[in-house]
Short mmCIF file of C-alpha atoms in Angstrom, two decimals:
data_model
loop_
_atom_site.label_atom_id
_atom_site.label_comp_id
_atom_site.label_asym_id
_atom_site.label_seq_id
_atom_site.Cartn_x
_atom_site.Cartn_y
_atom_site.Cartn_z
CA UNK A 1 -71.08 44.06 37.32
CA UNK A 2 -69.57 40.82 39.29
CA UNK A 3 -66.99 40.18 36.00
CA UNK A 4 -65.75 44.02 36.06
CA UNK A 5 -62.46 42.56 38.12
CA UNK A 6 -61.63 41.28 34.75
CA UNK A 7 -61.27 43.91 32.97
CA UNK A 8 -58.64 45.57 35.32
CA UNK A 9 -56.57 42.71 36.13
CA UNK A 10 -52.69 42.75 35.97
CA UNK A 11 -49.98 40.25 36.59
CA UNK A 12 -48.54 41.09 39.78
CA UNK A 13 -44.11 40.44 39.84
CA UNK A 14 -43.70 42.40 43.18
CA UNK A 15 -44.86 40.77 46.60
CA UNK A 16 -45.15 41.64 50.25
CA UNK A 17 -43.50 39.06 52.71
CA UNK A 18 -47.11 38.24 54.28
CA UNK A 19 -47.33 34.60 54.16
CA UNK A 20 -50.34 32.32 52.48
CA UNK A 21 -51.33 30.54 55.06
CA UNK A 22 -52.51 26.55 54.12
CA UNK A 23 -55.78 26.93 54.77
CA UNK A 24 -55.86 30.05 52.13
CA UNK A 25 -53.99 28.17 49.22
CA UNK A 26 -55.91 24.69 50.14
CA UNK A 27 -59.29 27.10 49.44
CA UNK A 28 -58.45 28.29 46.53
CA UNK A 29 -57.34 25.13 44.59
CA UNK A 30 -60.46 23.19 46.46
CA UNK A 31 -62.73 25.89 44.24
CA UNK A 32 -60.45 25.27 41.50
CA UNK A 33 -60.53 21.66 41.16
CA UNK A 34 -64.12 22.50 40.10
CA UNK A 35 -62.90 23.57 36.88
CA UNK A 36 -63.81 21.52 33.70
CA UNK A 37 -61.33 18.81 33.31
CA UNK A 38 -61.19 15.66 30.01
CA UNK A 39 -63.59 13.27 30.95
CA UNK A 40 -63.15 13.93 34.02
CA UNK A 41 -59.77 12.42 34.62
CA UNK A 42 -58.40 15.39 36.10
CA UNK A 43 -54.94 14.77 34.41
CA UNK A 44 -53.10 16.88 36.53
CA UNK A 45 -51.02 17.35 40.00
CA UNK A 46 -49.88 20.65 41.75
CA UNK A 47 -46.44 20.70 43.55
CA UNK A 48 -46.66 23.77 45.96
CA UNK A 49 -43.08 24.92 46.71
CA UNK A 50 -42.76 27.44 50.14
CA UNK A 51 -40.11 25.66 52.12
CA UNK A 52 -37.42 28.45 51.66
CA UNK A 53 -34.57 25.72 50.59
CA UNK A 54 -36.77 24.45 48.05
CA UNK A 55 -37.73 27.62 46.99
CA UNK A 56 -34.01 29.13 46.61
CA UNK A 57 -33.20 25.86 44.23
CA UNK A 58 -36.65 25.84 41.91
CA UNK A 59 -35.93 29.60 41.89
CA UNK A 60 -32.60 29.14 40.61
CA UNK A 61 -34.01 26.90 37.75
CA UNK A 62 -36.42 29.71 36.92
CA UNK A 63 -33.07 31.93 36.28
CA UNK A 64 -33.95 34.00 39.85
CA UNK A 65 -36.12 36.30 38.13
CA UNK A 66 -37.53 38.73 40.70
CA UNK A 67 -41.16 37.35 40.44
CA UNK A 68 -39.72 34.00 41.97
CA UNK A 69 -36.94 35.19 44.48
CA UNK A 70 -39.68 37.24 45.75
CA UNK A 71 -42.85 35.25 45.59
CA UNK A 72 -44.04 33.38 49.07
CA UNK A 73 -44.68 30.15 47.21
CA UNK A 74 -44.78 28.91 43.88
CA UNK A 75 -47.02 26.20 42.27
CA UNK A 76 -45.53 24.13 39.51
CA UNK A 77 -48.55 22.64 37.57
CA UNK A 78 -48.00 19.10 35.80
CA UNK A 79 -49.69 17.43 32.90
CA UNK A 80 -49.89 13.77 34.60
CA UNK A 81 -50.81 11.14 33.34
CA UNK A 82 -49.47 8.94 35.66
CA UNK A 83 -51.43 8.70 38.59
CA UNK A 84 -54.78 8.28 36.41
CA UNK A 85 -52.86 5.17 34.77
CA UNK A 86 -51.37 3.96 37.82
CA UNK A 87 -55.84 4.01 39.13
CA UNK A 88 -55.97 1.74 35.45
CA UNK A 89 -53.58 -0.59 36.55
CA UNK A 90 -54.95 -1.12 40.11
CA UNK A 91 -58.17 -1.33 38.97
CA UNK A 92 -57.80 -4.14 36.44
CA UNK A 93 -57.16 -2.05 33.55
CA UNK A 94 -54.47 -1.65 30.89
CA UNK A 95 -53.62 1.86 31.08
CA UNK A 96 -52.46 3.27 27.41
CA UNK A 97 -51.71 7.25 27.92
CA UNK A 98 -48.09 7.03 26.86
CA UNK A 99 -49.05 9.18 23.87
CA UNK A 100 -49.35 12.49 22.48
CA UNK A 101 -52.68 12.87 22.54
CA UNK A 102 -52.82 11.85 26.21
CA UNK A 103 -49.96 14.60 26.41
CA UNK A 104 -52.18 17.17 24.76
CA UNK A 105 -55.20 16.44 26.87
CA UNK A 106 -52.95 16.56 29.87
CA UNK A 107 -51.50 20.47 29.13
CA UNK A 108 -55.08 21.56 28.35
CA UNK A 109 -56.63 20.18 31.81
CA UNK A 110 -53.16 21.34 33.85
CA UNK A 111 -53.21 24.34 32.37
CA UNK A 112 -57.20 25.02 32.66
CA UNK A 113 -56.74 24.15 36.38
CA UNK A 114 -53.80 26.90 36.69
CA UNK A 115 -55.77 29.45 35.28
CA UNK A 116 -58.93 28.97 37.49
CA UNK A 117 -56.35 29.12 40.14
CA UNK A 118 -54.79 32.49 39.00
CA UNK A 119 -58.67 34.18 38.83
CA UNK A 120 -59.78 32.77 42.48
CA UNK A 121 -56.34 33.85 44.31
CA UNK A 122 -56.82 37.35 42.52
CA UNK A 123 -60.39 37.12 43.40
CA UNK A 124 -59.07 36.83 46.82
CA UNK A 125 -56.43 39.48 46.88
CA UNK A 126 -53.58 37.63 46.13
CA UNK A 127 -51.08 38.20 43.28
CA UNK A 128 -50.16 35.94 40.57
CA UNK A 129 -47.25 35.53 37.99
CA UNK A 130 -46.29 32.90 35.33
CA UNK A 131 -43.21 31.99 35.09
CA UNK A 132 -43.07 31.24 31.04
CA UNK A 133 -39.64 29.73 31.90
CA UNK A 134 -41.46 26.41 33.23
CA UNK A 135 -41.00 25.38 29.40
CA UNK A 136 -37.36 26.42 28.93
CA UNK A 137 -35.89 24.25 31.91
CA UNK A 138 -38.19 21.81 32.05
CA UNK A 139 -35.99 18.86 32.02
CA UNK A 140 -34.13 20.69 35.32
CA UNK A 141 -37.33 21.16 37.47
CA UNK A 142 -38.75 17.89 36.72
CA UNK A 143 -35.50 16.98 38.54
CA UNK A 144 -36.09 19.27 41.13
CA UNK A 145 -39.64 18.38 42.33
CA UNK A 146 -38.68 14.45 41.82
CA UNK A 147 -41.57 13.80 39.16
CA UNK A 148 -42.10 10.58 37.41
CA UNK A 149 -43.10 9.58 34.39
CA UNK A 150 -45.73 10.92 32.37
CA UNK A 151 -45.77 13.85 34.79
CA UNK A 152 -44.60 16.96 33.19
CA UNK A 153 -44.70 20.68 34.55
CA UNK A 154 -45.85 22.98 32.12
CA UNK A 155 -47.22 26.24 34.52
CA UNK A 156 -45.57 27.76 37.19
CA UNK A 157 -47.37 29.91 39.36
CA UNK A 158 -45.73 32.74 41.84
CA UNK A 159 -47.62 33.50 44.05
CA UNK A 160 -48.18 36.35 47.39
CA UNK A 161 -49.77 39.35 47.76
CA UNK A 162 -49.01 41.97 46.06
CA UNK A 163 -46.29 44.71 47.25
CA UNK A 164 -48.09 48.25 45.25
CA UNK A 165 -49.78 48.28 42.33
CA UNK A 166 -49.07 46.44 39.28
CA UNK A 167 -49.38 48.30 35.42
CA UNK A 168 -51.95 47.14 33.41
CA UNK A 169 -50.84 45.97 29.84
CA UNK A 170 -51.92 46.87 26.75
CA UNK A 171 -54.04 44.35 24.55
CA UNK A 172 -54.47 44.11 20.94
CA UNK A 173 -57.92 45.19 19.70
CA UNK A 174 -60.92 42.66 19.49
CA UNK A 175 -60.98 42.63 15.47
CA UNK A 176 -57.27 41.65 15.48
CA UNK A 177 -58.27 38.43 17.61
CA UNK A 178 -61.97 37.64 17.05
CA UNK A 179 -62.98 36.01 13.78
CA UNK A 180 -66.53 35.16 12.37
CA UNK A 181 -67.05 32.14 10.64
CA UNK A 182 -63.76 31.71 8.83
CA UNK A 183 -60.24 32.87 9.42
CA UNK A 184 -59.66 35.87 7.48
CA UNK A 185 -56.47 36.95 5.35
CA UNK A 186 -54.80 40.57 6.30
CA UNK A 187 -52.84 42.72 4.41
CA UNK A 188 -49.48 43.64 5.89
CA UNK A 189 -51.17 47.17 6.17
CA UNK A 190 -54.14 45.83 7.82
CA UNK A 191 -52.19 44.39 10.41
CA UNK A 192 -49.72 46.73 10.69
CA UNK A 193 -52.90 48.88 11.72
CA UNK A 194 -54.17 45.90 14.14
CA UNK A 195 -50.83 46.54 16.30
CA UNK A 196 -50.51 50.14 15.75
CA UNK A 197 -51.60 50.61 19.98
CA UNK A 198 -49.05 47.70 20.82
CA UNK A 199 -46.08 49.45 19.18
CA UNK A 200 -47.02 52.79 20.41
CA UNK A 201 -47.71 51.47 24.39
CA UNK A 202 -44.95 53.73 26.15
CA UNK A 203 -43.30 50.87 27.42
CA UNK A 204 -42.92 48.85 24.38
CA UNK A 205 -41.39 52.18 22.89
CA UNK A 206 -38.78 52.06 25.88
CA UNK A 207 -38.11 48.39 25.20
CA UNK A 208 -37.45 49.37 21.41
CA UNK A 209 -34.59 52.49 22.40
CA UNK A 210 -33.45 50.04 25.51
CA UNK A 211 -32.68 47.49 22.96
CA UNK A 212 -31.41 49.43 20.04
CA UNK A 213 -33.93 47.92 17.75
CA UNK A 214 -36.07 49.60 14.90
CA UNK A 215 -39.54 47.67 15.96
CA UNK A 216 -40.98 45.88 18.73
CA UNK A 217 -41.32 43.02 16.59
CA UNK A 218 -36.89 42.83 16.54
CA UNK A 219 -37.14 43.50 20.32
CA UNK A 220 -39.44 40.04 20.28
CA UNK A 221 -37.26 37.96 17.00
CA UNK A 222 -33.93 38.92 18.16
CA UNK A 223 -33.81 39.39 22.32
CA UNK A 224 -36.51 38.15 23.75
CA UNK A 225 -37.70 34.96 21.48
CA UNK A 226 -34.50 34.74 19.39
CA UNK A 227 -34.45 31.76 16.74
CA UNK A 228 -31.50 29.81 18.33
CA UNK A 229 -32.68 29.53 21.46
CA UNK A 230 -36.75 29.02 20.28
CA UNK A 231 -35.23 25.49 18.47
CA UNK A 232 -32.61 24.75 21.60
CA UNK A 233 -35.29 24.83 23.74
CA UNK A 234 -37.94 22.94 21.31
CA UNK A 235 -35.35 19.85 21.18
CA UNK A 236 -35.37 19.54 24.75
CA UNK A 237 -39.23 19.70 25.68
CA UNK A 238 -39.46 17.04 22.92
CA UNK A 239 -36.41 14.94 24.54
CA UNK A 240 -38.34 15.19 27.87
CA UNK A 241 -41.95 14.33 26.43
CA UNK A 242 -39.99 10.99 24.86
CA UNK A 243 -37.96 10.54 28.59
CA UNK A 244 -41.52 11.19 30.56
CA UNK A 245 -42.94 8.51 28.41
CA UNK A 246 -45.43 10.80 26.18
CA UNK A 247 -43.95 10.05 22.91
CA UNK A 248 -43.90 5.92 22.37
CA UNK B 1 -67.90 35.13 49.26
CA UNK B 2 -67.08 36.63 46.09
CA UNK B 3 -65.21 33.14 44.91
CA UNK B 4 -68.24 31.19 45.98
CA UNK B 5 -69.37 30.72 42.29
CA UNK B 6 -66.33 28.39 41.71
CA UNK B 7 -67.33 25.74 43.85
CA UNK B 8 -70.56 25.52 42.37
CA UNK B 9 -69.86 25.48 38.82
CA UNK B 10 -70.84 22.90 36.53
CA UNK B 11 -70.31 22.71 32.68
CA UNK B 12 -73.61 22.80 30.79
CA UNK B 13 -74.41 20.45 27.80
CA UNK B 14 -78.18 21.56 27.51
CA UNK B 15 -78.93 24.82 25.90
CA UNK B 16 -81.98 27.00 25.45
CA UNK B 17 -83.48 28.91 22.39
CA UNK B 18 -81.95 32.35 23.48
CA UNK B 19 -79.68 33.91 21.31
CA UNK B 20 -76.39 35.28 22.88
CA UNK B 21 -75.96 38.82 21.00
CA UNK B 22 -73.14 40.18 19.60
CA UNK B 23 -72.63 42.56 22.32
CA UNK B 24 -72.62 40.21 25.12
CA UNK B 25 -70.69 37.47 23.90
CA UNK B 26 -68.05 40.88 22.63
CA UNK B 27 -68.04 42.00 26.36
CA UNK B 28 -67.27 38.41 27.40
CA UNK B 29 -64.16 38.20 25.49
CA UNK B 30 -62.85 42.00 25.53
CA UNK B 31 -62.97 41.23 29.74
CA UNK B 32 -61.27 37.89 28.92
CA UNK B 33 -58.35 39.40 26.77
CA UNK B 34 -57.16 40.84 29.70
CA UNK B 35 -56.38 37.21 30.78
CA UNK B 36 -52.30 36.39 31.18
CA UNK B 37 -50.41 35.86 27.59
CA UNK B 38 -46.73 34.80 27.01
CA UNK B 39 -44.57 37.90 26.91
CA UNK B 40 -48.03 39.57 25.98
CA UNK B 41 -47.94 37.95 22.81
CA UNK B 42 -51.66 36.74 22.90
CA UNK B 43 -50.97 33.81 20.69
CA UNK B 44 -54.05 32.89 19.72
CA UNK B 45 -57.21 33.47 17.77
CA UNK B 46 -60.94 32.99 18.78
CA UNK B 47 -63.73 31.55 15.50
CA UNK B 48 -67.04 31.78 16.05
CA UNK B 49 -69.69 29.79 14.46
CA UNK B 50 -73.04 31.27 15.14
CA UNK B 51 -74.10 31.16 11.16
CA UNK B 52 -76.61 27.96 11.48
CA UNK B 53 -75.19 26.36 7.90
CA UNK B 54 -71.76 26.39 9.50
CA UNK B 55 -72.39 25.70 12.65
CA UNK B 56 -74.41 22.28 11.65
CA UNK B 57 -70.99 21.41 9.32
CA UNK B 58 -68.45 22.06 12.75
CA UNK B 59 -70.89 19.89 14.46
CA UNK B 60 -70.79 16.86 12.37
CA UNK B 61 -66.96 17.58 13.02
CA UNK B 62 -67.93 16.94 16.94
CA UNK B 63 -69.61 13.76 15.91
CA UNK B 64 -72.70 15.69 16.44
CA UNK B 65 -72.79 15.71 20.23
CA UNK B 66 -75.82 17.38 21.47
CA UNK B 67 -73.93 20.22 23.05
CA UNK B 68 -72.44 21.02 19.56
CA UNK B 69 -75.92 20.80 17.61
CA UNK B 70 -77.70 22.05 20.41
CA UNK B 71 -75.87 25.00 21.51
CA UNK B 72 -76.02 29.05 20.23
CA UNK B 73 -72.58 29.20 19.28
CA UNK B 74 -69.10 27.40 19.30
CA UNK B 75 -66.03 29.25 19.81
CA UNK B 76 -62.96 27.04 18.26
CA UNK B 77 -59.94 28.70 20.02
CA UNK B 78 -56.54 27.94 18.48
CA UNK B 79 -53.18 28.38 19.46
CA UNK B 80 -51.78 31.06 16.54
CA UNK B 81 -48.37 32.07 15.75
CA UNK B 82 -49.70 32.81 12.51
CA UNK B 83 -50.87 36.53 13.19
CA UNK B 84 -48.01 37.32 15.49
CA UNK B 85 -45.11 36.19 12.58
CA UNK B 86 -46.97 38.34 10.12
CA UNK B 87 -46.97 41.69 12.41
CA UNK B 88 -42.82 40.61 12.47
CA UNK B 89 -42.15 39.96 8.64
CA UNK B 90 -44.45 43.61 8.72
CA UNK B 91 -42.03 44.99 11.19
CA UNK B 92 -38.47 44.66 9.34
CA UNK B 93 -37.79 41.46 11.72
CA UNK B 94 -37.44 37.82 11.37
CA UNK B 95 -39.98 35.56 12.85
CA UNK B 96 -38.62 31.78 13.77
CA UNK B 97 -41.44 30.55 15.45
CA UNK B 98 -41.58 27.42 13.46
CA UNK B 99 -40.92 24.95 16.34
CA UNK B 100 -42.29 22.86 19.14
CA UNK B 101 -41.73 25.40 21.57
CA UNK B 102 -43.83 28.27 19.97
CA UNK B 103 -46.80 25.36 19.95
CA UNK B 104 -46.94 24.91 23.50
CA UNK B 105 -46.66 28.88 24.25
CA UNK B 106 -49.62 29.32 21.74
CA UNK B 107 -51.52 26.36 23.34
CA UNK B 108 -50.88 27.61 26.36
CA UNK B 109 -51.84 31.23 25.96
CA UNK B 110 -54.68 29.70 23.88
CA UNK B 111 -55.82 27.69 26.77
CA UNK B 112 -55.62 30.24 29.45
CA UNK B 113 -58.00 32.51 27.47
CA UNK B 114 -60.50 29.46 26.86
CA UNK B 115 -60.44 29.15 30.89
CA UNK B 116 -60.96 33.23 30.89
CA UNK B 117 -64.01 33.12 28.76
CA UNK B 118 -66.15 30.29 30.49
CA UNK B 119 -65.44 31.93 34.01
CA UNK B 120 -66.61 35.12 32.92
CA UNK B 121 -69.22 33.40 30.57
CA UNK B 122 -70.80 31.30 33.44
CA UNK B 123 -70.81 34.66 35.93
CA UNK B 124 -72.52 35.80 33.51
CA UNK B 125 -75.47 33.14 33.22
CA UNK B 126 -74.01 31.65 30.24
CA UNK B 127 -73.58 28.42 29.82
CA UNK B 128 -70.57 26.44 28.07
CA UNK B 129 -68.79 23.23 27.27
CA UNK B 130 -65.75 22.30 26.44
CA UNK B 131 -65.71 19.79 23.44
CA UNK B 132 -63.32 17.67 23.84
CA UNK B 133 -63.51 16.50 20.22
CA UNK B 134 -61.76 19.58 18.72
CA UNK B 135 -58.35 17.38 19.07
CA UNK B 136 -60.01 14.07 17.38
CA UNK B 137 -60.68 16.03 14.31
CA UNK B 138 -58.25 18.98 14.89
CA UNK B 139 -57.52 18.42 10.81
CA UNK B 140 -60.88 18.49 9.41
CA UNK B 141 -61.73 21.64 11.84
CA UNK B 142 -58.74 23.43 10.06
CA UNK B 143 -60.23 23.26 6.82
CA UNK B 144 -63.84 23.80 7.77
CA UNK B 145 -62.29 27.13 9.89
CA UNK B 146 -59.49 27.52 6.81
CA UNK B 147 -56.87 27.61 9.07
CA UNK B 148 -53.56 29.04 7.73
CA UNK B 149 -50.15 27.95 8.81
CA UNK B 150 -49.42 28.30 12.24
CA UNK B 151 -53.04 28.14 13.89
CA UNK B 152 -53.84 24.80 15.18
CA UNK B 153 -57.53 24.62 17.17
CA UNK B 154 -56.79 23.21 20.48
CA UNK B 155 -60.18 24.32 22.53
CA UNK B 156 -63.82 24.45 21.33
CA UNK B 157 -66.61 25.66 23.81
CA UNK B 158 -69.80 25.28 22.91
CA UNK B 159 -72.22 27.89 24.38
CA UNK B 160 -75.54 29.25 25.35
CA UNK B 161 -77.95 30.12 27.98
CA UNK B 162 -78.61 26.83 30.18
CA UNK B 163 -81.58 25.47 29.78
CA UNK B 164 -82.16 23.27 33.23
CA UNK B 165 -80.02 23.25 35.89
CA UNK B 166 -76.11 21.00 35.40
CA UNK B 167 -75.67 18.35 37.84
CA UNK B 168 -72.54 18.47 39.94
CA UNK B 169 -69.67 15.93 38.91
CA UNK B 170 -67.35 14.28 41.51
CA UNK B 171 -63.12 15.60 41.83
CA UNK B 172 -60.86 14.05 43.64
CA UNK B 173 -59.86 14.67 47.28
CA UNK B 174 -57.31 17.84 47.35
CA UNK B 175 -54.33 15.28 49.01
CA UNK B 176 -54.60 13.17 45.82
CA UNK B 177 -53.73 16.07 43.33
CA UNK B 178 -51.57 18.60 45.82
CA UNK B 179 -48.43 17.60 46.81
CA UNK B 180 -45.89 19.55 48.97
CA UNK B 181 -41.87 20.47 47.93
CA UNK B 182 -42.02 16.72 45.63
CA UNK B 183 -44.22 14.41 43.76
CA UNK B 184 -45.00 11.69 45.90
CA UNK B 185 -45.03 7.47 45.03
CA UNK B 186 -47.93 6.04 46.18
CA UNK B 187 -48.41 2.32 47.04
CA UNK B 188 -51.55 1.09 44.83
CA UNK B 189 -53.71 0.62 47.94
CA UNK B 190 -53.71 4.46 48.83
CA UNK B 191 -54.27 5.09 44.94
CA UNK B 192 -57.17 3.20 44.97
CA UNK B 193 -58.49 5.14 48.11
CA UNK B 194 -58.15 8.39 47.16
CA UNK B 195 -59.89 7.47 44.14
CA UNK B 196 -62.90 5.63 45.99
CA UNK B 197 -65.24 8.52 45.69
CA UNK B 198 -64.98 8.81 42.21
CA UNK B 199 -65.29 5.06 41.71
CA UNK B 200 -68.57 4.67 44.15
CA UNK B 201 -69.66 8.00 42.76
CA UNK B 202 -73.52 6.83 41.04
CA UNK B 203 -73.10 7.89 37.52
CA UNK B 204 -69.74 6.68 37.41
CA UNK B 205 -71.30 3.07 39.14
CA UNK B 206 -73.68 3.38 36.12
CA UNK B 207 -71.42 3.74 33.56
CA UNK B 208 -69.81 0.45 34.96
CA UNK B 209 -72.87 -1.47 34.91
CA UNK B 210 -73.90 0.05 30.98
CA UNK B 211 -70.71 -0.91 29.44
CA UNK B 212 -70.43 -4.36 31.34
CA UNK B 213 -67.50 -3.76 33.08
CA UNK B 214 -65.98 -4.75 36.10
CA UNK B 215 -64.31 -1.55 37.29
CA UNK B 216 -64.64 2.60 36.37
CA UNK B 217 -61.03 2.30 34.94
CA UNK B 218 -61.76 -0.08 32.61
CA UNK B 219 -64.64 1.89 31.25
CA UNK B 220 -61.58 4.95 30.62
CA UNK B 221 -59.49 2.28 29.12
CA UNK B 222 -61.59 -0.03 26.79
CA UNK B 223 -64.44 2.23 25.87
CA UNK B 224 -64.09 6.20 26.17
CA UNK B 225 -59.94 6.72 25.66
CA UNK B 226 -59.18 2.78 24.37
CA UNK B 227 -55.54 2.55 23.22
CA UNK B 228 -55.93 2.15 19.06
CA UNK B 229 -57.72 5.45 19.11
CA UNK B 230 -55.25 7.03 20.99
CA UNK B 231 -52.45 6.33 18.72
CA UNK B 232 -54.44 7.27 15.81
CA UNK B 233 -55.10 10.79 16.83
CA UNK B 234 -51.85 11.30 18.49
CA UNK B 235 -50.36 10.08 14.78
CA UNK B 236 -53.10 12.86 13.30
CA UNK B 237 -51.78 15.50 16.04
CA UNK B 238 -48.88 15.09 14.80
CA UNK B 239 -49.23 15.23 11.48
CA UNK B 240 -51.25 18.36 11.91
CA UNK B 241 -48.80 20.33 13.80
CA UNK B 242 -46.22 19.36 10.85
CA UNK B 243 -48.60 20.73 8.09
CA UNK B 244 -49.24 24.04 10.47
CA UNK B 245 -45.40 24.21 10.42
CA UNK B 246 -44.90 24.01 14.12
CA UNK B 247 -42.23 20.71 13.75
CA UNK B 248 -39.54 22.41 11.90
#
């Protein structure tokens, strides 16, 4: 079947240094761009980092995980609503986006176009990573790729091809995410049962002995999405959608 | 060329008779779970409305546009921290995923998986639309869905097998949404030609001429996104994600 690729794909961190060439990455977004967008405002822009300088600082703002030291380029996707108002204003029109509606449409059409990016560059043989850190230093690589206002990055893709063969993850089973009709209540037991695979994957085990922790879910509460940092991090993407102009 | 499908994809608002069955529309989103989730947390939740009493009540929440009424099923898919905190309070740990930044990983993920299921819907033959509506009346579709805390519907794809072929809509030339190493300034001239296509495009020169307007913008600005609406349901938004508890 043509969609069987999706049912084996996996995140790829680990890249070979063969380069993307232009005419590669300018194919794949060009298919992309096809993807549905608001109204057709298409409320987003796509800053392709690959000049090694450039690279070394956005990578630094991504904390130099491996996926980004070692990726050939990275694409920062931006909810922007600033070149569709800056259109309204040239074409004899008042412009009035500086909201957080605008914002939300924005995110869903940026973040739409990253996706259809991710499946045609894997379609094509090329590896893909987000960098969920896009969110955390915001503020920093807005800075970094010079954006204005109303522009606001909220994917980063790493891209190359991939150096070996990436795991595949485990996924929670359809019942635990799929609901019919109305959104059910479960009992702790039920959905103790619902993640039963999740906190018996091997490598979620190792995470839970790495860590010293009694669950997964600690591993996730108190390391990897602690409270303090969750609400740090939460006051400054809401500083920067007030600063970008989303919040008036 | 296996990607070739992108380029030709259009979103479908016209629907035929044929019912999608349980086991195709399953397949669709087991493949589609499969899609990239923050820290594999797949923070979200898919509803589906196929029942017709319910589905005519979510319609009337899409102010009954004919891809809602017309359609086989909706899928409302909502960003969900809900499910996630439960497994933790479950798990002897402390979820604190009460904040802004939780909301935009769970839109995010949320998002990415909407993307996932129409590309592997439309390989499929299927047909879908995004309704854009979900966000006008994100607070209504809670209660109609009964939402619990932490689950906010941020995509809604309406679906079924086309009936008629889509026409093609117009995007933007790839200079005026890539940019290399920083986001450009553009003078209001160039603006205005990048977006010439889209404003001689014929629908678009229709629109113009139906809503007695001058320019394309102007229909964006007075008519289909006009400024008093937007503050309303960015005030609504808000509101929302403070009842969901994702503004502590």
């Amino acid at each position: 079947m043509k969609t069987d690729y999706f049912s084996s794909r996996t995140t790829v961190r680990k890249f070979s240094d063969k380069e993307i060439s232009e005419d590669v990455l300018n194919n794949i977004i060009k298919k992309a761009l096809k993807a549905p967008t608001t109204g057709g405002m298409q409320l987003y822009s796509i800053i392709v980092t690959q000049h090694p300088d450039k690279k070394k600082t956005l990578a630094e703002a991504h904390f130099n995980q491996p996926a980004a030291t070692g990726c050939n380029l990275m694409l920062t996707i931006c909810a922007d609503f600033n070149r569709f108002s800056q259109w309204c204003s040239a074409s004899h029109a008042s412009p009035c986006y500086d909201n957080f509606l605008s914002f939300t449409s924005a995110i869903l059409d940026a973040t739409i176009l990253a996706q259809q990016i991710v499946t045609i560059a894997e379609m094509e043989g090329i590896g893909t990573c987000y960098l969920g850190t896009v969110t955390y230093n915001a503020a920093k690589i807005s800075q970094i790729l010079n954006l204005p206002d109303l522009v606001v990055p909220v994917a980063c893709l790493a891209m190359g091809y991939p150096d070996g063969k990436a795991e595949e993850t485990e996924r929670l089973p359809l019942e635990a995410v799929v609901y019919h009709e109305e959104y059910p209540r479960f009992t702790d037991e039920k959905i103790l049962e619902l993640y039963k695979a999740k906190d018996n994957f091997p490598p979620n085990k190792k995470f839970i002995l790495e860590n010293k922790k009694q669950t997964l879910a600690q591993v996730f509460t108190d390391i990897r999405y602690p409270k303090d940092m969750n609400e740090a991090v939460s006051d400054q993407l809401l500083m920067l959608l007030k600063t970008k102009g989303f919040l008036k």
